[in-house]
Short mmCIF file of C-alpha atoms in Angstrom, two decimals:
data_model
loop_
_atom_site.label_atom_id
_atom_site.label_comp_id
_atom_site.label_asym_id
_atom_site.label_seq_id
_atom_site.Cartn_x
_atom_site.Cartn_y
_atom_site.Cartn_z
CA UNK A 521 30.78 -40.09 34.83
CA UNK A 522 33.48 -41.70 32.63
CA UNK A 523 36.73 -40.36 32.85
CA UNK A 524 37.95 -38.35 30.04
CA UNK A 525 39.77 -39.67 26.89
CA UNK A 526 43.23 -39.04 27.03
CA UNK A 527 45.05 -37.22 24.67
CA UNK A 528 47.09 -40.10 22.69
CA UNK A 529 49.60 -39.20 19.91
CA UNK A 530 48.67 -40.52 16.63
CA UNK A 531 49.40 -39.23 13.16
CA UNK A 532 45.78 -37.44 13.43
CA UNK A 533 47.25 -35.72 16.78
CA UNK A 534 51.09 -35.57 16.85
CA UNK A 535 52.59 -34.35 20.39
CA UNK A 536 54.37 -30.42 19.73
CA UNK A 537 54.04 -30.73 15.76
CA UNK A 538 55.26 -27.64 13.96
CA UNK A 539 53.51 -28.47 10.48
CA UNK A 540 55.43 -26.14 8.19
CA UNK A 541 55.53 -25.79 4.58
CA UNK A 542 58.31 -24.23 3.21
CA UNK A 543 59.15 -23.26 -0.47
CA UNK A 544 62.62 -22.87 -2.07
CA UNK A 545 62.83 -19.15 -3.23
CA UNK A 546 66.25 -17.29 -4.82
CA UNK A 547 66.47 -13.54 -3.45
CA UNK A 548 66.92 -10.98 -6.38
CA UNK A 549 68.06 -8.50 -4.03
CA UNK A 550 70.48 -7.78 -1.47
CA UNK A 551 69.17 -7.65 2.25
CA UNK A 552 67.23 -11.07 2.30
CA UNK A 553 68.29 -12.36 5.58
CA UNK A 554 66.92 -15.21 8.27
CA UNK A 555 63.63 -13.76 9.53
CA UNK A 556 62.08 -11.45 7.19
CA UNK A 557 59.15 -11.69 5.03
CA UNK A 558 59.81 -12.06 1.47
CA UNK A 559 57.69 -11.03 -1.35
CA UNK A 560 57.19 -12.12 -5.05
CA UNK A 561 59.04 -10.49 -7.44
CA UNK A 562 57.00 -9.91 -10.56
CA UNK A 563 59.64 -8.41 -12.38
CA UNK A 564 60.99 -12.10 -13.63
CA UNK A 565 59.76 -14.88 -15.30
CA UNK A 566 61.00 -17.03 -12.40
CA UNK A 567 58.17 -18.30 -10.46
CA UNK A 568 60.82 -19.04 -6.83
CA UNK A 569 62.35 -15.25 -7.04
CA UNK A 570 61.64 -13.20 -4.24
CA UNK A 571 62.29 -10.00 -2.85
CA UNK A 572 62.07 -7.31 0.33
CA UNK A 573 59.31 -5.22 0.71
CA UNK A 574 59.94 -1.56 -0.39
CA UNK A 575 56.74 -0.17 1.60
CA UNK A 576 54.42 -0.93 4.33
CA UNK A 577 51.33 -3.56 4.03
CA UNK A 578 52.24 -5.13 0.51
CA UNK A 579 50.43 -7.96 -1.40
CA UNK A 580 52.53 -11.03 -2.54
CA UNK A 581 53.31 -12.71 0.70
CA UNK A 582 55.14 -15.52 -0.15
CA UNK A 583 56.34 -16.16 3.60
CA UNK A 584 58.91 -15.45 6.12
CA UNK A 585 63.14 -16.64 5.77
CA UNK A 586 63.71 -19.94 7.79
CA UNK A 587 67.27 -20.23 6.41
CA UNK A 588 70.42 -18.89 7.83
CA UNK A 589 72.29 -16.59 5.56
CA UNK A 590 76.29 -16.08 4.73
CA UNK A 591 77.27 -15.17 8.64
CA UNK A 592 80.54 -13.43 6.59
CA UNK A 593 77.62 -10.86 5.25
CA UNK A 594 76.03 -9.76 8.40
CA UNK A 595 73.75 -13.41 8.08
CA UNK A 596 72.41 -12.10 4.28
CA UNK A 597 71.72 -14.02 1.35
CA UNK A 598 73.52 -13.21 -2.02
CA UNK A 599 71.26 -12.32 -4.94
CA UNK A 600 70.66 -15.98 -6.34
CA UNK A 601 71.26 -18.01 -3.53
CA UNK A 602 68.85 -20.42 -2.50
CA UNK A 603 67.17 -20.30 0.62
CA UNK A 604 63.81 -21.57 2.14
CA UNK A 605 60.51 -19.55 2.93
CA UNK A 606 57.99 -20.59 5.65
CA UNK A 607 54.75 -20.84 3.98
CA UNK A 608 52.36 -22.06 6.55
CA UNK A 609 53.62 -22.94 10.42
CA UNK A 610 55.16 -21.61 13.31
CA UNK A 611 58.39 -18.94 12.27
CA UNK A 612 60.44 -16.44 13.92
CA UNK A 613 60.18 -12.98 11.86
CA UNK A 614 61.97 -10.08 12.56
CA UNK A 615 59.49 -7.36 14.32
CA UNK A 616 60.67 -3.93 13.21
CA UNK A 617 62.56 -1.96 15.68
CA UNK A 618 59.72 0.35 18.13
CA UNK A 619 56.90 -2.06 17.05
CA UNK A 620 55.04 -3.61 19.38
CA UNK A 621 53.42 -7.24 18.90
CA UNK A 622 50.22 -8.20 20.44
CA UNK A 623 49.75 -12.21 21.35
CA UNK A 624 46.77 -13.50 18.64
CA UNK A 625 47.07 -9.92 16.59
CA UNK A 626 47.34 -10.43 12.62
CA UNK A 627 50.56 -8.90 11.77
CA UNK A 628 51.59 -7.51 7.78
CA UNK A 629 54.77 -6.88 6.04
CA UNK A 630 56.87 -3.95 6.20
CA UNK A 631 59.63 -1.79 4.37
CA UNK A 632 62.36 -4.39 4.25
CA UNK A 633 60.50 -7.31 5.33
CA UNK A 634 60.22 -6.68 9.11
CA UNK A 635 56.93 -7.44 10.49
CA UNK A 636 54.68 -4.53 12.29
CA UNK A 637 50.83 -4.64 13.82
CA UNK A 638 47.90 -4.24 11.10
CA UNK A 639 47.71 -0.45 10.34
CA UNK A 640 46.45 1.62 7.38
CA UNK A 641 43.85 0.39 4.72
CA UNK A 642 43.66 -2.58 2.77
CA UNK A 643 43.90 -4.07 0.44
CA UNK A 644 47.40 -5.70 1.99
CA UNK A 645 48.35 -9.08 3.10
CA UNK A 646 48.54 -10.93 6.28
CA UNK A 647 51.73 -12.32 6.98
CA UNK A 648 50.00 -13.94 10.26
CA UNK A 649 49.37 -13.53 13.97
CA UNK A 650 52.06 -12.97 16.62
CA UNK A 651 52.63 -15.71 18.81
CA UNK A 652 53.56 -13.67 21.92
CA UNK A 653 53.43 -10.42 22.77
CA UNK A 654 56.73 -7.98 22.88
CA UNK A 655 58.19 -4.56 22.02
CA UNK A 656 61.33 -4.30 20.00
CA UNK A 657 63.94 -2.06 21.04
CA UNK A 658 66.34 -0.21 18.79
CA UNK A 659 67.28 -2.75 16.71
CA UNK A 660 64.65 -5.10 15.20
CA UNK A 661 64.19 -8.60 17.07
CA UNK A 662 62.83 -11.92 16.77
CA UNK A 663 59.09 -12.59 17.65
CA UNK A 664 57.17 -16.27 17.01
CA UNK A 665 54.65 -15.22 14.81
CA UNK A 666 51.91 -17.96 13.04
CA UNK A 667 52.42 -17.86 9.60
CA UNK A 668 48.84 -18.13 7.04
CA UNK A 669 49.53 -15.53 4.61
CA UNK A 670 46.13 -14.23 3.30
CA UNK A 671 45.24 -11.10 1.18
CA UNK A 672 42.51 -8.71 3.37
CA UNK A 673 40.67 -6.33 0.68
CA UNK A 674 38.76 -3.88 3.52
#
């Protein structure tokens, strides 16, 4: 028996890639921070505005915050700043304080852009899967999630 190929890094299989896509988006409210998951807001004309959530398992994914945020305003963005959102790739998102995340579980959007385990009925979107499996405590904390926002209908 031959002996097996070995895995060589090319640019058809790069060595510990992280293959995100980020978009520039401008917050139109207060809050945004590094972490959350950001929504369209289809109040504006302004195809890169974004927003929080304001209720569990929304549609409009755009993505999750990659960007640090004013550390003078508890890490936030202002309303019109410019910041980057993590369309497609390995992120950290902020898993709402109590929640649990589940290693390979699809995770959606909640109030104020924290993310929490698939519950409730669809239609919603995906934000992605959790990358590792942990419970927050009080305070909301940072979990790896895979991002692939998708909409679910049932």
């Amino acid at each position: 028996m031959a002996a097996p190929i070995a895995d060589i890094a090319s640019p058809l299989n790069p060595v510990s890639s992280d293959r995100r896509v980020i978009e520039s988006a401008v917050p139109t409210v207060t809050g945004v921070k590094y972490g959350v998951v950001v929504i369209g807001d289809t109040g504006t004309n302004n195809f890169r505005d974004v927003k929080l959530p304001t209720a569990d398992g929304p549609t409009g994914v755009r993505g999750v915050v990659t960007d640090q945020g004013d550390p003078n305003n508890s890490g936030a963005f202002a309303v019109g700043d410019e910041l980057g959102v993590c369309m497609s790739g390995v992120a950290e998102a902020l898993l709402k304080a109590g929640a649990t995340a589940t290693k390979d579980e699809p995770c959606i959007a909640a109030n104020g852009g924290f993310v929490i385990p698939v519950a409730g009925s669809a239609p919603y979107d995906i934000v992605g899967t959790f990358r590792q499996t942990k419970t927050a405590g009080a305070n909301a904390e940072l979990v790896s999630i895979n991002v692939t926002p998708y909409r679910r209908f049932s």
